[in-house]
XYZ file of C-alpha atoms in Angstrom:
343
model
C 162.720 142.212 121.113
C 163.846 141.163 117.665
C 161.231 140.070 115.151
C 162.228 138.156 112.014
C 160.864 139.407 108.732
C 158.953 137.042 106.427
C 161.964 136.933 104.148
C 164.263 136.036 107.009
C 161.929 133.268 108.120
C 161.823 131.946 104.585
C 165.614 131.984 104.382
C 165.893 130.149 107.692
C 163.385 127.559 106.541
C 165.115 126.978 103.223
C 168.360 126.261 105.065
C 166.809 123.384 106.964
C 164.020 122.020 104.765
C 162.765 121.764 101.226
C 159.607 123.633 100.044
C 157.468 120.775 101.394
C 158.936 121.111 104.879
C 161.039 117.942 104.708
C 164.276 118.264 106.716
C 167.364 118.531 104.528
C 170.554 116.509 104.905
C 172.173 119.544 106.519
C 169.473 119.714 109.186
C 169.664 115.985 109.818
C 173.435 116.256 110.114
C 173.023 119.098 112.593
C 170.695 117.021 114.758
C 173.073 114.067 114.642
C 175.948 116.306 115.722
C 173.843 117.681 118.568
C 173.057 114.186 119.835
C 176.701 113.185 119.503
C 177.611 116.182 121.640
C 174.893 115.461 124.192
C 175.966 111.830 124.550
C 179.727 112.648 124.639
C 180.420 109.941 122.057
C 184.252 110.102 122.292
C 183.989 109.214 125.985
C 182.296 105.931 125.037
C 185.711 104.465 124.310
C 186.438 104.556 128.048
C 183.496 102.239 128.814
C 184.239 98.751 127.349
C 187.431 98.505 129.391
C 185.379 98.388 132.586
C 183.710 95.080 131.723
C 186.879 93.665 130.165
C 188.950 94.514 133.235
C 186.222 92.962 135.373
C 186.307 89.757 133.337
C 190.090 89.671 133.659
C 189.887 90.137 137.425
C 187.411 87.258 137.619
C 189.939 85.026 135.866
C 187.630 84.188 132.952
C 188.105 84.861 129.273
C 185.632 87.347 127.757
C 182.694 85.711 126.015
C 179.211 86.470 124.710
C 177.994 87.481 128.163
C 180.889 89.924 128.416
C 179.656 91.535 125.200
C 176.203 91.857 126.735
C 177.761 93.484 129.796
C 179.629 95.933 127.567
C 176.392 96.766 125.746
C 174.652 97.308 129.073
C 177.481 99.548 130.264
C 177.361 101.636 127.105
C 173.609 102.138 127.396
C 173.723 103.083 131.084
C 176.661 105.435 130.479
C 174.811 107.224 127.707
C 171.662 107.353 129.823
C 173.700 109.176 132.435
C 175.014 111.658 129.876
C 171.544 112.505 128.555
C 170.105 112.741 132.064
C 173.034 114.886 133.182
C 172.271 117.596 130.647
C 168.534 117.387 131.289
C 169.065 117.896 135.018
C 171.562 120.725 134.453
C 169.690 122.534 131.689
C 169.024 125.666 133.795
C 172.623 125.857 135.010
C 173.971 125.203 131.512
C 171.847 128.044 130.140
C 174.066 130.366 132.190
C 177.444 128.613 132.226
C 177.397 126.502 129.031
C 174.814 128.042 126.666
C 176.442 126.307 123.686
C 175.327 122.868 124.849
C 172.540 121.091 122.909
C 169.698 121.702 125.379
C 170.166 125.397 126.260
C 170.995 126.189 122.633
C 167.689 124.630 121.544
C 169.197 121.976 119.277
C 167.642 119.187 121.379
C 164.415 119.434 123.346
C 164.668 118.637 127.083
C 161.823 116.118 126.769
C 163.756 114.256 124.085
C 166.843 114.056 126.284
C 164.818 112.737 129.225
C 163.093 110.174 127.016
C 166.453 109.032 125.683
C 167.765 108.631 129.227
C 164.821 106.432 130.164
C 165.025 104.339 126.997
C 168.767 103.809 127.336
C 168.364 102.778 130.969
C 165.753 100.212 129.995
C 167.983 98.888 127.214
C 170.933 98.625 129.587
C 168.941 96.611 132.112
C 167.550 94.379 129.361
C 171.044 93.582 128.103
C 172.195 92.850 131.648
C 169.244 90.482 132.043
C 170.458 88.625 128.977
C 173.855 88.225 130.631
C 172.320 86.447 133.622
C 171.006 87.137 137.099
C 174.406 88.018 138.612
C 174.863 90.700 135.950
C 171.392 92.136 136.538
C 172.071 92.165 140.285
C 174.929 94.591 139.576
C 173.334 96.534 136.713
C 170.248 97.479 138.746
C 172.166 99.331 141.500
C 174.431 100.786 138.811
C 171.409 102.290 137.036
C 170.059 103.570 140.349
C 173.418 105.183 141.124
C 173.484 106.907 137.729
C 170.035 108.418 138.230
C 170.705 109.348 141.846
C 173.916 111.120 140.862
C 172.352 113.187 138.098
C 169.112 114.055 139.880
C 170.165 114.468 143.512
C 173.808 113.885 144.408
C 175.831 115.660 141.746
C 176.062 119.007 143.522
C 176.494 117.549 147.004
C 179.634 116.270 148.744
C 178.444 112.761 147.900
C 178.620 113.460 144.162
C 182.190 112.290 143.481
C 181.644 109.221 145.656
C 178.527 108.305 143.669
C 180.386 108.707 140.391
C 183.228 106.522 141.707
C 180.726 103.898 142.844
C 179.143 103.852 139.392
C 182.486 103.216 137.681
C 183.386 100.510 140.185
C 180.012 98.825 139.714
C 180.540 98.931 135.968
C 183.724 96.904 136.359
C 181.920 94.473 138.651
C 179.219 94.124 136.000
C 181.799 92.632 133.638
C 182.996 90.220 136.328
C 179.457 89.156 137.241
C 178.403 88.640 133.629
C 181.521 86.702 132.662
C 182.359 84.718 135.777
C 179.162 84.787 137.805
C 180.723 86.504 140.820
C 182.306 89.781 141.846
C 184.512 89.031 144.837
C 187.757 88.601 142.894
C 187.143 91.868 141.044
C 186.619 94.050 144.124
C 190.278 95.256 144.337
C 190.272 96.325 140.674
C 186.912 98.043 141.142
C 188.286 99.955 144.134
C 191.317 101.154 142.156
C 189.229 102.273 139.184
C 186.720 103.930 141.496
C 189.504 105.854 143.231
C 190.667 107.252 139.912
C 187.106 108.261 139.019
C 186.670 109.923 142.401
C 189.749 112.073 141.782
C 188.694 113.095 138.259
C 185.157 113.941 139.369
C 186.441 116.083 142.220
C 188.486 118.111 139.722
C 185.543 118.398 137.323
C 183.397 120.177 139.913
C 185.430 123.365 139.323
C 185.900 123.113 135.561
C 183.724 126.138 134.787
C 184.909 128.361 137.650
C 188.460 127.206 138.380
C 190.178 128.632 141.428
C 190.999 125.417 143.306
C 194.473 123.894 143.353
C 193.546 121.379 146.038
C 191.527 119.027 143.820
C 194.219 118.737 141.092
C 196.862 118.146 143.770
C 194.739 115.427 145.360
C 194.162 113.874 141.947
C 197.898 113.970 141.271
C 198.597 112.185 144.560
C 195.905 109.610 143.781
C 197.460 108.995 140.380
C 200.814 108.341 142.013
C 199.366 105.854 144.484
C 197.364 104.024 141.825
C 200.374 103.858 139.523
C 202.420 102.251 142.263
C 199.695 99.732 143.065
C 199.286 98.554 139.473
C 203.006 98.516 138.636
C 204.857 97.521 141.808
C 202.671 94.775 143.217
C 203.554 91.276 142.090
C 201.024 90.113 139.535
C 198.929 87.312 141.026
C 196.757 85.421 138.594
C 193.150 84.702 139.601
C 192.592 81.084 140.640
C 190.982 80.095 137.350
C 193.789 81.569 135.274
C 196.500 80.060 137.499
C 194.994 76.605 136.957
C 194.760 77.108 133.208
C 198.370 78.296 132.991
C 199.878 75.531 135.165
C 201.903 73.092 133.049
C 200.565 69.576 132.854
C 197.089 70.456 134.092
C 193.957 70.118 131.966
C 193.269 73.340 130.162
C 196.894 74.436 130.051
C 198.047 75.923 126.791
C 201.496 76.544 125.266
C 200.241 80.022 124.398
C 199.560 80.867 128.050
C 201.799 83.771 129.044
C 203.773 83.680 132.298
C 202.985 86.158 135.068
C 206.268 87.986 134.348
C 205.038 89.054 130.922
C 201.779 90.333 132.349
C 203.677 92.143 135.088
C 205.911 93.910 132.565
C 202.882 94.919 130.541
C 201.146 96.216 133.677
C 204.232 98.315 134.441
C 204.282 99.836 130.946
C 200.568 100.566 130.982
C 200.762 101.986 134.497
C 203.437 104.367 133.277
C 201.198 105.354 130.354
C 198.382 105.992 132.805
C 200.573 108.242 134.940
C 201.905 110.127 131.934
C 198.411 110.779 130.610
C 196.922 112.036 133.874
C 199.784 113.651 135.799
C 200.870 116.478 133.519
C 197.473 118.216 133.146
C 196.931 117.826 136.904
C 200.225 119.625 137.562
C 199.279 122.443 135.205
C 195.856 122.830 136.822
C 197.418 122.879 140.287
C 199.892 125.590 139.294
C 197.245 127.649 137.514
C 193.689 126.569 138.453
C 192.007 128.501 135.658
C 188.893 127.065 133.974
C 190.726 126.122 130.727
C 193.501 124.255 132.551
C 191.039 122.643 134.921
C 189.039 121.425 131.928
C 192.218 120.021 130.398
C 192.929 118.219 133.650
C 189.474 116.641 133.530
C 190.053 115.603 129.915
C 193.404 114.093 130.838
C 191.803 112.159 133.664
C 189.117 110.797 131.354
C 191.693 109.720 128.765
C 193.808 108.098 131.475
C 190.930 105.753 132.313
C 191.777 103.495 129.366
C 195.443 102.788 130.204
C 194.401 102.240 133.819
C 191.792 99.675 132.751
C 194.388 97.990 130.543
C 196.904 97.949 133.400
C 194.319 96.365 135.696
C 193.666 93.637 133.112
C 197.402 92.999 132.754
C 197.742 92.940 136.528
C 195.234 90.074 136.519
C 197.310 88.178 133.956
C 195.038 88.791 130.951
C 197.578 90.084 128.449
C 195.386 89.743 125.353
C 192.499 91.537 127.046
C 194.881 94.217 128.265
C 196.172 94.914 124.767
C 192.613 95.027 123.436
C 191.636 97.627 126.031
C 194.790 99.664 125.358
C 193.894 99.798 121.652
C 190.725 101.724 122.536
C 192.802 104.806 123.399
C 194.090 105.593 119.866
C 190.716 104.571 118.438
C 189.011 107.097 120.714
C 191.419 109.863 119.762
C 190.913 109.178 116.060
C 187.135 109.241 116.459
C 187.273 112.493 118.422
C 189.385 114.184 115.763
C 187.128 113.079 112.940
C 184.008 114.073 114.833
C 185.524 117.416 115.819
C 184.767 116.647 119.496
C 188.180 116.557 121.162
C 186.860 118.325 124.273
C 184.888 115.954 126.463
C 183.461 116.561 129.921
C 181.848 114.258 132.455
C 179.691 117.042 133.923
């Protein structure tokens, strides 16, 4: 057992506080970095596209309630990240000792409190977006907590994660348009992608499985075909608004052909982002390559969301979602957090 000398303790204290015990800027910066790591801040850029794609699928332009849905999604996503590390703190102490909780940079109680507070904030924001939004946000929050506390290490884990992502898209549709039926196909496609990525992530610390990356690669191919080769059909509300001579029509309304071409380009970007790391992980299922495959799958979420919005005829929304990808990469580089995991 190592015992610090008084001088060593004094040196350690001076590095983090002034003589009166007040935390220094360096210590505050260290805590901020620890929380940024716990909450996987670069991954936040994959969240707004859920609600925006849901609004596009509902055939309604994003509005103030869409912003509330995005805020709710962000809070619930971050609640899941904090709860994930709290639930896995014993496992991480062995497999990922560098993480904020096992390394002692954040107390487990603080992480659990943050998860509860963020969940409450997410539900409050959904309430502000209306009853239909809350009716989706409540089961979404329940799914997040059930995944982290009970389902993560069971065969139902990937399905629960996929359901959470699909519900997040439906949250945007419910908040913006008041219903979810039109958005169900888009939610199923996004959920299928999430299912594939989560299945790969279950072996990111041990590696050794080529089956999950191969399945994810096949899923990527199917999803790419669905978003690029199916004729774009505008939701009823958008078809009426785009029809010439009808009230609400606008010269700026883009024809379905333009949206279809954009969906094809974004679908190709989705495939290019996800497929290559999956191939590498399938050929050599080592932990580093498996982790890269998970990262590629996470990054591919944004072009898929954008393609889904374009597929619904919402070209402006699609371009807005697509712009989140370079913004996320820039943030990750500046924050020094290019490696992001969903587990």
